[in-house]
mmCIF file of C-alpha atoms in Angstrom:
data_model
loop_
_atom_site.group_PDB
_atom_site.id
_atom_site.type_symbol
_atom_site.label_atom_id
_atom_site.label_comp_id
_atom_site.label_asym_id
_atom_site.label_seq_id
_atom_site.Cartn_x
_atom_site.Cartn_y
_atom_site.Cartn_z
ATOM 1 C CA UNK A 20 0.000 0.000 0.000
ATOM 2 C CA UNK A 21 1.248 3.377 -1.127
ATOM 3 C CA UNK A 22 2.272 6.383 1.726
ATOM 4 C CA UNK A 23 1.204 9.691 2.451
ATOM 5 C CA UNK A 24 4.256 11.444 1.647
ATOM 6 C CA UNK A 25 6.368 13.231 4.730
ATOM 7 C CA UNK A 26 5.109 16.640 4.955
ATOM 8 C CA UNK A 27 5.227 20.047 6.703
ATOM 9 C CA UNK A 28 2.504 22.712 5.650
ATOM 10 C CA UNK A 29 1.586 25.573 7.603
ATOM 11 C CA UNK A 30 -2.401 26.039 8.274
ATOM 12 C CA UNK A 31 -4.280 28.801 7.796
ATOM 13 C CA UNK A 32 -3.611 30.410 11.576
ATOM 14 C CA UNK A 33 0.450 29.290 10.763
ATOM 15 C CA UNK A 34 0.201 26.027 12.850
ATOM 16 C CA UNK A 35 2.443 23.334 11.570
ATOM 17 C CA UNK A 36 0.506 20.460 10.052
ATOM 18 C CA UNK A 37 2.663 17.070 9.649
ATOM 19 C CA UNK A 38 2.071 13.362 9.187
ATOM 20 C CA UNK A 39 1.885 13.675 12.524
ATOM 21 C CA UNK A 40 -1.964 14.650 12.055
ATOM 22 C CA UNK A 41 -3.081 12.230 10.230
ATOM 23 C CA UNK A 42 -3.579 9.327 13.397
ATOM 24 C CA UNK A 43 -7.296 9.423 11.999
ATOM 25 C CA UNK A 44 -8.790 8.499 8.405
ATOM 26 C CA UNK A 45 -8.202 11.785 6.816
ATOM 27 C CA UNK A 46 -9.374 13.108 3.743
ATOM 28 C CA UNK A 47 -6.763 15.364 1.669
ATOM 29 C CA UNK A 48 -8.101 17.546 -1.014
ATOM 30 C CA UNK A 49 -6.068 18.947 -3.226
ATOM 31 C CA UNK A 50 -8.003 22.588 -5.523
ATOM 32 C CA UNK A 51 -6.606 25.146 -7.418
ATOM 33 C CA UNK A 52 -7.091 28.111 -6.126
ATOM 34 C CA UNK A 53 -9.241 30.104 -3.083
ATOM 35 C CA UNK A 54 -12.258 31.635 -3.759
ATOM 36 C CA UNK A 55 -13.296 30.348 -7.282
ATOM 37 C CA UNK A 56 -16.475 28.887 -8.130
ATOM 38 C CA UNK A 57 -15.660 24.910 -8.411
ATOM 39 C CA UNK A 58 -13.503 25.216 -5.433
ATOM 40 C CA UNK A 59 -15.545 27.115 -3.103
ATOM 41 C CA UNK A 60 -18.777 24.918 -4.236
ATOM 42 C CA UNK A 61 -15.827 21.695 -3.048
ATOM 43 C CA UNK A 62 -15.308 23.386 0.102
ATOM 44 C CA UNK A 63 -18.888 24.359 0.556
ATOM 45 C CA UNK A 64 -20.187 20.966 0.212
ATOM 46 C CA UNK A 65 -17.515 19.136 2.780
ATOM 47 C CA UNK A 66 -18.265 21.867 5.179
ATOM 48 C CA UNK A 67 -22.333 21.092 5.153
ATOM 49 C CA UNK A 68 -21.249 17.816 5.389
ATOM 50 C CA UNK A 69 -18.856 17.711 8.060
ATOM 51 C CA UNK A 70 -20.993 16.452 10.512
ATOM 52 C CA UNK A 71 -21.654 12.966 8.825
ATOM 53 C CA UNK A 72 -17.855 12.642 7.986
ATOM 54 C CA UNK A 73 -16.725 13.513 11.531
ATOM 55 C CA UNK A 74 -19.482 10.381 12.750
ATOM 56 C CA UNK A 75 -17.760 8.295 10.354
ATOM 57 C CA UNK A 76 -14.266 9.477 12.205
ATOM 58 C CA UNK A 77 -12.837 11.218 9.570
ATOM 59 C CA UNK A 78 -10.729 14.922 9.607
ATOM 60 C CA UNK A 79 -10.854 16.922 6.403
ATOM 61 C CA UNK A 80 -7.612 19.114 5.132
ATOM 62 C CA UNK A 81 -7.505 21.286 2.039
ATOM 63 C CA UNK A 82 -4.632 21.738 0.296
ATOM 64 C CA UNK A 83 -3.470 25.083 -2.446
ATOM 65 C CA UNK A 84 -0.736 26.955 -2.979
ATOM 66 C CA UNK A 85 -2.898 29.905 -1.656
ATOM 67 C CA UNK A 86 -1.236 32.007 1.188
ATOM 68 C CA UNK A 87 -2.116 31.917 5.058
ATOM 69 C CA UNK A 88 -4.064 35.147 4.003
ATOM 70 C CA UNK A 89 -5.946 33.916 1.176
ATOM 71 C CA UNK A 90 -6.949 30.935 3.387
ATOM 72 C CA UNK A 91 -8.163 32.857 6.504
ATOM 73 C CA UNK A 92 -10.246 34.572 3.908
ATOM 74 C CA UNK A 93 -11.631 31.464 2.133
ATOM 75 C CA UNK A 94 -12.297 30.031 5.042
ATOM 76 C CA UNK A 95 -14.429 33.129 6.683
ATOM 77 C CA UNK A 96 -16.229 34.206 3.650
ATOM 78 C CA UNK A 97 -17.394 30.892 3.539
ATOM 79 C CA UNK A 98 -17.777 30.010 6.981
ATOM 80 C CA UNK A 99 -15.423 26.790 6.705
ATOM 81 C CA UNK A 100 -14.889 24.261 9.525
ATOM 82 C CA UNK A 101 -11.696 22.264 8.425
ATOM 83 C CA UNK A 102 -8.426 23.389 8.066
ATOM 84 C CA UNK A 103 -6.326 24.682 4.714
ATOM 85 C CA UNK A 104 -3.053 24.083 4.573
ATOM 86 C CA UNK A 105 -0.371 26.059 2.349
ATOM 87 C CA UNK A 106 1.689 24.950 -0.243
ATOM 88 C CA UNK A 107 3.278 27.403 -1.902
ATOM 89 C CA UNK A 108 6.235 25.784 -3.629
ATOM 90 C CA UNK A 109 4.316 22.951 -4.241
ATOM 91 C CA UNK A 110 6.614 20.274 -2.834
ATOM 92 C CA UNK A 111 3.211 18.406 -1.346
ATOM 93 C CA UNK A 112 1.460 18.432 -4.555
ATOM 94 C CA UNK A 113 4.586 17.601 -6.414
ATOM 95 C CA UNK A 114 5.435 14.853 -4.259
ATOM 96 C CA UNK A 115 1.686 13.428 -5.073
ATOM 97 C CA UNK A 116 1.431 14.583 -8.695
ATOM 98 C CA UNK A 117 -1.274 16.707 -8.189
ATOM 99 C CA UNK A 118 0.774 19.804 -9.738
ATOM 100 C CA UNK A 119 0.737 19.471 -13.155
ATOM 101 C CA UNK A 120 0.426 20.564 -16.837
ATOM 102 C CA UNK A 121 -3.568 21.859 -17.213
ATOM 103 C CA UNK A 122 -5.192 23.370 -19.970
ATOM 104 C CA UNK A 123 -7.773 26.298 -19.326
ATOM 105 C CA UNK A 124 -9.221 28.902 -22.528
ATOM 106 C CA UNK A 125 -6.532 27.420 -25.209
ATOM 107 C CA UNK A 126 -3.077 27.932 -22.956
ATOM 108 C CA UNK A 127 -1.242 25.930 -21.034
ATOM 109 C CA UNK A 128 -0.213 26.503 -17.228
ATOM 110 C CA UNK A 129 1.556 24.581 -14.126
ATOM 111 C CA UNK A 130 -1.170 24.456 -11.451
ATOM 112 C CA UNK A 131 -3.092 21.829 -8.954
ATOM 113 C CA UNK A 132 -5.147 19.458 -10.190
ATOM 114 C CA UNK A 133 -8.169 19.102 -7.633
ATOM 115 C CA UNK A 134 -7.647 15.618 -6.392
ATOM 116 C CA UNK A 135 -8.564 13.914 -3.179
ATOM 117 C CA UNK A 136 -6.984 11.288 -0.775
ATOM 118 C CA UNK A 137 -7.803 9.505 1.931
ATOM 119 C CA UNK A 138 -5.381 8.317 4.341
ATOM 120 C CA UNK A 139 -5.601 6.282 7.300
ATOM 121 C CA UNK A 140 -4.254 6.462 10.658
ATOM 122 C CA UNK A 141 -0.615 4.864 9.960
ATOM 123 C CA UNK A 142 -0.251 7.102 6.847
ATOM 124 C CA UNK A 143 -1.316 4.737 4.221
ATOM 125 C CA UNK A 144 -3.012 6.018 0.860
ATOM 126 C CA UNK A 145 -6.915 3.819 0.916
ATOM 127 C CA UNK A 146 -8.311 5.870 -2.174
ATOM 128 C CA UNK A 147 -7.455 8.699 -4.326
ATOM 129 C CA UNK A 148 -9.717 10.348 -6.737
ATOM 130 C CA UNK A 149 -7.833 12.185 -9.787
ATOM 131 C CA UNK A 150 -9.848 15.282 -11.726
ATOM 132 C CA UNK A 151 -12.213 15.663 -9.235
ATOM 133 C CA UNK A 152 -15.595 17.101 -10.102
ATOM 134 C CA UNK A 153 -16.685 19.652 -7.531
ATOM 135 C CA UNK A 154 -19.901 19.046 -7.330
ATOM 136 C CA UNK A 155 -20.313 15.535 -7.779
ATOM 137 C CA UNK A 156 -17.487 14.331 -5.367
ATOM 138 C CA UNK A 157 -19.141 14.867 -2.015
ATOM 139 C CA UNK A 158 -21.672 12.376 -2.606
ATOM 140 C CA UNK A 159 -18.611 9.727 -4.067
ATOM 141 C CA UNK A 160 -16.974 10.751 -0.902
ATOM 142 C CA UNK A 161 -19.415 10.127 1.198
ATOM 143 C CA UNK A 162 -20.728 6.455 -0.265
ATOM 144 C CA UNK A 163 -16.631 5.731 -0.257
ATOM 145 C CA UNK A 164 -16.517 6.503 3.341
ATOM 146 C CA UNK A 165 -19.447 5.269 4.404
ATOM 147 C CA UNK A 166 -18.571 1.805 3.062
ATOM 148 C CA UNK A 167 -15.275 1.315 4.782
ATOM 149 C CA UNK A 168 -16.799 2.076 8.072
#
């Protein structure tokens, strides 16, 4: 079974997240960029859903290479209830090859792919979605979760 790579990412209040978080199932989502429509519509639907995922014992981190600002933002526009984490070099989403070649209105651009991982509590990858679609994956999420349980 594949690993959650070693990390470091600062949250959104600058509190160091590592592999030393993840002693839970965890999902990891990986999204492009704060306060756009397909990723605040992600983040929207795991927050009205965070509830049923923390019953199911589950912890939720979001992952762009948006700054600590940009986060705190995100997350109080939108009212939030799970941590972002920064990656601004994109050594995370390197390491998972989630940063990658996209195409968006006929040019071509380095950026995050949204993607989404779960991990368990010894660091091990159980799923990973690639080219997520925002508004469909909460309810693949959910059935996913709700199965290994």
């Amino acid at each position: 079974m594949e690993k959650f790579p070693q990390f470091e990412l600062e949250n959104q209040d600058g509190e160091r997240i590592t592999n030393e978080h993840l002693r839970e199932r965890t999902v990891i989502y990986f999204y492009p960029k704060d306060n756009t429509p397909g990723c605040t519509t992600q983040a929207c639907d795991l927050r009205d859903n965070m509830e049923r995922l923390n019953e199911l014992g589950v912890k939720v981190y979001g992952v762009s290479g948006d700054s600590k600002r940009k986060h705190q933002n995100f997350i109080e526009k939108n009212n939030l209830n799970f941590d972002l984490l920064v990656d601004e070099g994109f050594a995370l989403s390197e390491a998972l090859g989630v940063y990658r070649k996209k195409k968006a209105f006929g040019r071509e651009f380095m950026g995050i792919a949204r993607t989404t991982f779960i991990v368990d509590g010894e660091g091990n990858i159980l799923k990973r979605w690639d080219d997520v679609n925002a508004k469909s994956h909460m309810d693949e999420l959910k059935a996913y979760m709700e199965g290994v349980h």
